[in-house]
GROMACS .gro file of C-alpha atoms in nm:
model
  324
    1MET     CA    1   2.736   0.415  -0.828
    2SER     CA    2   2.428   0.128  -1.033
    3HIS     CA    3   2.141   0.264  -1.108
    4PRO     CA    4   1.805   0.102  -1.165
    5PRO     CA    5   1.710  -0.085  -1.497
    6ARG     CA    6   1.599   0.168  -1.797
    7ASP     CA    7   1.302   0.015  -2.019
    8GLN     CA    8   1.380  -0.047  -2.356
    9THR     CA    9   1.251   0.245  -2.584
   10ILE     CA   10   1.312   0.198  -2.921
   11LEU     CA   11   1.429   0.498  -3.074
   12ASP     CA   12   1.271   0.724  -3.306
   13ALA     CA   13   1.560   0.847  -3.559
   14SER     CA   14   1.339   1.155  -3.627
   15LEU     CA   15   1.347   1.340  -3.245
   16VAL     CA   16   1.765   1.239  -3.350
   17ASP     CA   17   1.704   1.606  -3.557
   18LEU     CA   18   1.458   1.735  -3.434
   19ALA     CA   19   1.413   2.113  -3.445
   20SER     CA   20   1.422   2.295  -3.063
   21PRO     CA   21   1.634   2.590  -2.917
   22THR     CA   22   1.611   2.343  -2.630
   23GLU     CA   23   1.852   2.073  -2.845
   24GLU     CA   24   2.076   2.272  -2.922
   25ARG     CA   25   2.430   2.359  -2.833
   26ASN     CA   26   2.449   2.706  -2.669
   27PRO     CA   27   2.855   2.864  -2.780
   28ALA     CA   28   2.845   2.996  -2.458
   29SER     CA   29   2.859   2.754  -2.280
   30THR     CA   30   3.089   2.442  -2.524
   31GLU     CA   31   3.338   2.407  -2.302
   32LEU     CA   32   3.160   2.455  -1.924
   33ASP     CA   33   3.324   2.112  -1.806
   34ALA     CA   34   3.711   2.303  -1.867
   35LEU     CA   35   3.588   2.610  -1.659
   36ASP     CA   36   3.601   2.647  -1.249
   37ALA     CA   37   3.287   2.727  -1.047
   38ARG     CA   38   3.309   3.048  -1.056
   39GLY     CA   39   3.329   3.068  -1.455
   40MET     CA   40   3.060   2.748  -1.433
   41VAL     CA   41   2.773   2.984  -1.218
   42ASP     CA   42   2.889   3.331  -1.451
   43VAL     CA   43   2.836   3.173  -1.744
   44ILE     CA   44   2.523   3.004  -1.670
   45LEU     CA   45   2.351   3.288  -1.435
   46GLY     CA   46   2.482   3.563  -1.792
   47GLU     CA   47   2.248   3.329  -1.956
   48ASP     CA   48   1.971   3.310  -1.735
   49ALA     CA   49   1.979   3.718  -1.707
   50THR     CA   50   1.819   3.715  -2.079
   51VAL     CA   51   1.490   3.478  -1.959
   52ALA     CA   52   1.297   3.715  -1.849
   53ALA     CA   53   1.298   3.968  -2.181
   54ALA     CA   54   1.206   3.634  -2.288
   55VAL     CA   55   0.891   3.633  -2.123
   56GLN     CA   56   0.826   3.971  -2.117
   57ALA     CA   57   0.801   4.003  -2.464
   58ARG     CA   58   0.518   3.760  -2.456
   59ALA     CA   59   0.375   3.999  -2.234
   60GLY     CA   60   0.051   4.057  -2.474
   61GLU     CA   61   0.019   3.708  -2.545
   62ILE     CA   62   0.020   3.607  -2.162
   63ALA     CA   63  -0.247   3.875  -2.030
   64ALA     CA   64  -0.516   3.780  -2.340
   65LEU     CA   65  -0.462   3.470  -2.188
   66VAL     CA   66  -0.553   3.615  -1.787
   67GLU     CA   67  -0.850   3.748  -1.963
   68VAL     CA   68  -0.982   3.374  -2.150
   69CYS     CA   69  -0.893   3.222  -1.743
   70VAL     CA   70  -1.129   3.473  -1.577
   71GLN     CA   71  -1.414   3.446  -1.805
   72ALA     CA   72  -1.413   3.060  -1.778
   73ILE     CA   73  -1.322   3.032  -1.305
   74SER     CA   74  -1.558   3.335  -1.313
   75THR     CA   75  -1.884   3.084  -1.546
   76GLY     CA   76  -1.775   2.809  -1.348
   77GLY     CA   77  -1.557   2.637  -1.491
   78THR     CA   78  -1.156   2.504  -1.412
   79VAL     CA   79  -0.829   2.575  -1.566
   80HIS     CA   80  -0.699   2.224  -1.671
   81TYR     CA   81  -0.219   2.312  -1.645
   82LEU     CA   82  -0.111   1.968  -1.837
   83GLY     CA   83   0.251   1.871  -1.906
   84ALA     CA   84   0.550   1.615  -1.855
   85GLY     CA   85   0.841   1.589  -1.637
   86THR     CA   86   1.011   1.952  -1.596
   87SER     CA   87   0.694   2.163  -1.674
   88GLY     CA   88   0.493   1.850  -1.582
   89ARG     CA   89   0.578   1.961  -1.225
   90LEU     CA   90   0.592   2.323  -1.273
   91ALA     CA   91   0.225   2.336  -1.348
   92VAL     CA   92   0.155   2.131  -1.053
   93LEU     CA   93   0.365   2.441  -0.840
   94ASP     CA   94   0.231   2.746  -0.923
   95ALA     CA   95  -0.140   2.518  -0.989
   96VAL     CA   96  -0.061   2.433  -0.594
   97GLU     CA   97   0.086   2.732  -0.378
   98LEU     CA   98  -0.279   2.960  -0.525
   99ALA     CA   99  -0.455   2.788  -0.229
  100PRO     CA  100  -0.258   2.961   0.054
  101THR     CA  101  -0.245   3.316  -0.149
  102PHE     CA  102  -0.523   3.315  -0.322
  103ASN     CA  103  -0.702   3.050  -0.090
  104ALA     CA  104  -0.829   2.896  -0.469
  105ASP     CA  105  -0.914   2.503  -0.491
  106PRO     CA  106  -0.929   2.280  -0.798
  107SER     CA  107  -1.199   2.372  -0.857
  108MET     CA  108  -1.006   2.674  -0.992
  109VAL     CA  109  -0.665   2.573  -1.155
  110THR     CA  110  -0.616   2.238  -1.159
  111ALA     CA  111  -0.224   2.056  -1.283
  112HIS     CA  112  -0.209   1.687  -1.409
  113LEU     CA  113   0.166   1.561  -1.491
  114ALA     CA  114   0.152   1.301  -1.745
  115GLY     CA  115   0.212   0.904  -1.479
  116GLY     CA  116  -0.042   1.093  -1.200
  117ASP     CA  117   0.096   1.189  -0.909
  118GLY     CA  118   0.392   1.019  -0.797
  119ALA     CA  119   0.560   1.107  -1.128
  120PHE     CA  120   0.729   1.459  -0.928
  121LEU     CA  121   0.914   1.285  -0.708
  122THR     CA  122   1.054   0.961  -0.964
  123ALA     CA  123   1.049   1.018  -1.331
  124VAL     CA  124   0.740   0.797  -1.493
  125GLU     CA  125   0.962   0.599  -1.809
  126GLY     CA  126   0.791   0.716  -2.122
  127ALA     CA  127   0.404   0.880  -1.880
  128GLU     CA  128   0.606   1.143  -2.176
  129ASP     CA  129   0.524   0.985  -2.494
  130SER     CA  130   0.131   0.895  -2.543
  131THR     CA  131  -0.048   1.116  -2.681
  132ALA     CA  132  -0.365   0.824  -2.511
  133ALA     CA  133  -0.328   0.988  -2.187
  134GLY     CA  134  -0.282   1.361  -2.271
  135ALA     CA  135  -0.663   1.352  -2.458
  136GLU     CA  136  -0.859   1.029  -2.259
  137LEU     CA  137  -0.753   1.277  -1.926
  138VAL     CA  138  -0.887   1.581  -2.163
  139ARG     CA  139  -1.204   1.361  -2.190
  140GLU     CA  140  -1.259   1.161  -1.827
  141GLN     CA  141  -1.126   1.572  -1.609
  142CYS     CA  142  -1.215   1.871  -1.856
  143ALA     CA  143  -1.549   1.968  -1.875
  144PRO     CA  144  -1.784   2.282  -2.130
  145GLY     CA  145  -1.623   2.633  -1.971
  146ASP     CA  146  -1.329   2.479  -1.915
  147VAL     CA  147  -0.957   2.608  -1.989
  148VAL     CA  148  -0.660   2.356  -2.158
  149ILE     CA  149  -0.308   2.540  -2.144
  150GLY     CA  150  -0.005   2.242  -2.202
  151LEU     CA  151   0.305   2.325  -2.129
  152ALA     CA  152   0.612   2.165  -2.360
  153ALA     CA  153   0.975   2.326  -2.291
  154SER     CA  154   0.970   2.141  -2.658
  155GLY     CA  155   0.695   2.224  -2.803
  156ARG     CA  156   0.590   1.850  -2.937
  157THR     CA  157   0.539   1.652  -2.658
  158PRO     CA  158   0.304   1.388  -2.746
  159PHE     CA  159   0.123   1.371  -2.380
  160VAL     CA  160   0.042   1.741  -2.381
  161GLY     CA  161  -0.018   1.725  -2.791
  162GLY     CA  162  -0.314   1.464  -2.699
  163ALA     CA  163  -0.471   1.690  -2.514
  164LEU     CA  164  -0.407   2.025  -2.642
  165GLU     CA  165  -0.591   1.807  -2.946
  166ALA     CA  166  -0.858   1.647  -2.750
  167ALA     CA  167  -0.936   2.021  -2.578
  168ARG     CA  168  -1.015   2.151  -2.949
  169VAL     CA  169  -1.211   1.804  -3.104
  170ALA     CA  170  -1.422   1.899  -2.658
  171GLY     CA  171  -1.517   2.251  -2.815
  172LEU     CA  172  -1.247   2.397  -2.564
  173PRO     CA  173  -1.006   2.698  -2.524
  174THR     CA  174  -0.628   2.582  -2.522
  175ALA     CA  175  -0.283   2.762  -2.508
  176LEU     CA  176   0.029   2.615  -2.514
  177ILE     CA  177   0.400   2.721  -2.365
  178SER     CA  178   0.643   2.600  -2.480
  179ALA     CA  179   1.043   2.710  -2.475
  180ASN     CA  180   1.002   2.646  -2.866
  181PRO     CA  181   0.910   2.918  -3.144
  182GLN     CA  182   0.865   2.651  -3.411
  183ALA     CA  183   0.628   2.412  -3.126
  184GLU     CA  184   0.449   2.162  -3.329
  185LEU     CA  185   0.148   2.200  -3.079
  186ALA     CA  186   0.065   2.559  -3.093
  187GLY     CA  187  -0.117   2.479  -3.450
  188PHE     CA  188  -0.330   2.285  -3.107
  189ALA     CA  189  -0.371   2.646  -2.904
  190ASP     CA  190  -0.597   2.916  -2.942
  191HIS     CA  191  -0.316   3.108  -2.712
  192PRO     CA  192   0.074   3.009  -2.812
  193ILE     CA  193   0.313   3.162  -2.605
  194LEU     CA  194   0.666   3.024  -2.781
  195LEU     CA  195   0.950   3.191  -2.588
  196ASP     CA  196   1.215   3.230  -2.723
  197VAL     CA  197   1.528   3.180  -2.457
  198GLY     CA  198   1.794   3.004  -2.712
  199PRO     CA  199   2.065   2.668  -2.616
  200GLU     CA  200   1.987   2.546  -2.294
  201VAL     CA  201   2.323   2.583  -2.057
  202VAL     CA  202   2.378   2.264  -2.121
  203THR     CA  203   2.229   2.083  -2.384
  204GLY     CA  204   1.863   2.032  -2.379
  205SER     CA  205   1.826   2.039  -1.972
  206THR     CA  206   1.517   2.221  -1.962
  207ARG     CA  207   1.511   2.214  -1.566
  208MET     CA  208   1.679   2.558  -1.669
  209LYS     CA  209   1.608   2.866  -1.903
  210ALA     CA  210   1.313   2.665  -2.040
  211GLY     CA  211   1.217   2.590  -1.727
  212THR     CA  212   1.275   2.947  -1.560
  213ALA     CA  213   1.036   3.114  -1.870
  214GLN     CA  214   0.773   2.800  -1.787
  215LYS     CA  215   0.837   2.938  -1.402
  216LEU     CA  216   0.811   3.317  -1.488
  217THR     CA  217   0.487   3.326  -1.749
  218LEU     CA  218   0.315   3.142  -1.477
  219ASN     CA  219   0.387   3.340  -1.189
  220ALA     CA  220   0.261   3.623  -1.442
  221LEU     CA  221  -0.030   3.398  -1.548
  222SER     CA  222  -0.200   3.292  -1.251
  223THR     CA  223  -0.097   3.584  -1.055
  224ALA     CA  224  -0.292   3.778  -1.257
  225MET     CA  225  -0.603   3.584  -1.291
  226MET     CA  226  -0.655   3.582  -0.881
  227VAL     CA  227  -0.559   3.957  -0.877
  228ARG     CA  228  -0.857   3.995  -1.170
  229LEU     CA  229  -1.095   3.786  -0.982
  230GLY     CA  230  -1.096   3.967  -0.654
  231THR     CA  231  -0.783   3.816  -0.457
  232THR     CA  232  -0.602   4.139  -0.386
  233PHE     CA  233  -0.607   4.444  -0.232
  234GLY     CA  234  -0.360   4.688  -0.428
  235ASN     CA  235  -0.119   4.458  -0.410
  236LEU     CA  236  -0.234   4.246   0.020
  237MET     CA  237  -0.312   3.937  -0.018
  238ILE     CA  238  -0.643   3.961   0.148
  239ASP     CA  239  -0.786   3.615   0.058
  240VAL     CA  240  -0.412   3.420   0.215
  241ARG     CA  241  -0.577   3.156   0.534
  242PRO     CA  242  -0.334   3.180   0.793
  243THR     CA  243  -0.249   2.825   0.892
  244ASN     CA  244   0.002   2.901   1.078
  245ALA     CA  245   0.207   3.144   1.280
  246LYS     CA  246   0.357   3.403   1.061
  247LEU     CA  247   0.076   3.402   0.817
  248VAL     CA  248  -0.175   3.488   1.103
  249ALA     CA  249   0.086   3.795   1.247
  250ARG     CA  250   0.064   3.850   0.817
  251THR     CA  251  -0.244   3.908   0.756
  252VAL     CA  252  -0.221   4.147   1.096
  253ARG     CA  253   0.085   4.334   0.927
  254MET     CA  254  -0.173   4.342   0.643
  255LEU     CA  255  -0.401   4.478   0.761
  256VAL     CA  256  -0.226   4.801   0.972
  257GLN     CA  257  -0.036   4.820   0.592
  258ALA     CA  258  -0.425   4.858   0.425
  259SER     CA  259  -0.567   5.086   0.679
  260GLY     CA  260  -0.275   5.281   0.907
  261GLN     CA  261  -0.406   5.178   1.225
  262ASP     CA  262  -0.179   5.027   1.504
  263PRO     CA  263  -0.099   4.600   1.569
  264GLN     CA  264  -0.443   4.610   1.847
  265HIS     CA  265  -0.647   4.768   1.767
  266ALA     CA  266  -0.582   4.583   1.374
  267ALA     CA  267  -0.607   4.295   1.585
  268ALA     CA  268  -0.907   4.319   1.765
  269VAL     CA  269  -1.105   4.464   1.447
  270LEU     CA  270  -0.948   4.123   1.266
  271GLU     CA  271  -1.096   3.905   1.632
  272ALA     CA  272  -1.427   4.029   1.544
  273ALA     CA  273  -1.478   3.971   1.246
  274GLY     CA  274  -1.428   3.628   1.265
  275GLY     CA  275  -1.056   3.570   1.089
  276SER     CA  276  -1.247   3.777   0.783
  277VAL     CA  277  -0.975   3.914   0.622
  278ARG     CA  278  -1.202   4.117   0.371
  279VAL     CA  279  -1.444   4.236   0.625
  280ALA     CA  280  -1.197   4.428   0.884
  281LEU     CA  281  -1.063   4.619   0.591
  282VAL     CA  282  -1.395   4.792   0.577
  283ALA     CA  283  -1.396   4.810   0.884
  284LEU     CA  284  -1.021   4.965   0.944
  285LEU     CA  285  -1.074   5.193   0.652
  286SER     CA  286  -1.366   5.302   0.665
  287GLY     CA  287  -1.437   5.352   1.069
  288ALA     CA  288  -1.744   5.130   1.028
  289GLU     CA  289  -1.845   4.885   1.322
  290VAL     CA  290  -1.736   4.505   1.228
  291ALA     CA  291  -2.123   4.442   1.133
  292ALA     CA  292  -2.262   4.740   0.980
  293ALA     CA  293  -1.892   4.637   0.702
  294ALA     CA  294  -2.035   4.250   0.657
  295ASP     CA  295  -2.332   4.370   0.552
  296VAL     CA  296  -2.255   4.632   0.293
  297LEU     CA  297  -1.954   4.469   0.215
  298GLU     CA  298  -2.240   4.102   0.098
  299GLN     CA  299  -2.351   4.396  -0.130
  300PHE     CA  300  -2.029   4.366  -0.347
  301PRO     CA  301  -1.877   3.980  -0.358
  302ARG     CA  302  -1.576   3.946  -0.573
  303ASP     CA  303  -1.635   4.022  -0.955
  304ALA     CA  304  -1.368   4.077  -1.217
  305ARG     CA  305  -1.638   4.309  -1.461
  306ARG     CA  306  -1.585   4.523  -1.167
  307VAL     CA  307  -1.252   4.693  -1.310
  308GLY     CA  308  -1.072   4.919  -1.041
  309ASP     CA  309  -1.206   4.722  -0.767
  310PRO     CA  310  -1.219   4.286  -0.828
  311ALA     CA  311  -1.297   4.294  -0.464
  312GLY     CA  312  -1.566   4.502  -0.381
  313ILE     CA  313  -1.306   4.682  -0.077
  314ARG     CA  314  -1.315   4.985  -0.237
  315SER     CA  315  -1.656   5.038  -0.316
  316ALA     CA  316  -1.809   4.876   0.028
  317VAL     CA  317  -1.574   5.122   0.182
  318ALA     CA  318  -1.706   5.433  -0.018
  319ALA     CA  319  -2.097   5.336   0.052
  320LEU     CA  320  -2.080   5.267   0.369
  321GLY     CA  321  -1.882   5.658   0.356
  322ALA     CA  322  -2.202   5.789   0.170
  323GLN     CA  323  -2.409   5.634   0.470
  324GLY     CA  324  -2.188   5.855   0.693
   0.00000   0.00000   0.00000
């Protein structure tokens, strides 16, 4: 099998002895290639089973970063994820999935991948090694009030380091999500989230435990962020975009789950509300007419400062009840 030619890269001898768990050999998998398929899978999944606890151990730091991001978005700022390779791709995945789930857009959370959008599918040689590219990206695309979150499994990626350093110079809040408890870039982060997942099953393959840990961290961070911003009612996605038949059905089912009304009635109210799940939900929960529900809901817009009811749904229903 032939392979495309690779650019010649000068060896950085200091990286041979890089102090990072992701580069160490895992004693549980030193004979991985000698195992049968079941043995390999058992080793891989056994190591994966340790990842959730490592992320849970950083719950306090993740929660603190949630509040920083919520404050930024609430005041018109943007949360920027930056990363290279697997870390960057996970950042892109998390950011783009916020649109259909929470009706978010890039003005709220956006992701930047070293090497540009094309690097998502095809590796761009040397992209992660450019400190200048990371710094330039921040200077060009970040503004006062924004938050910069770098993702680097090893904790030393130059692209991420350049971005974090430039963000600090600009006075922006910064965070680092890394699978190296001794990450050298932690000093550039106001909020270092250092995940101790240990060495990979396949040495250096950070698409494995390190990637899973970063994905879990992003799941918790962005979901809590969006919920604090008022995009759910309980655990129901009231800002979901019904862009296909499955999501339309899910929207009606959600109204049924929240209100206890029958599907036909819920669908009729949703139609009368012009497709607004929020208005339909307030009408169904309060028993009020759609027009009244819409009027009252305007008094209770989404507000992260409204503890216990950031979406405003409960407050609107209570106000309608008081009127009745």
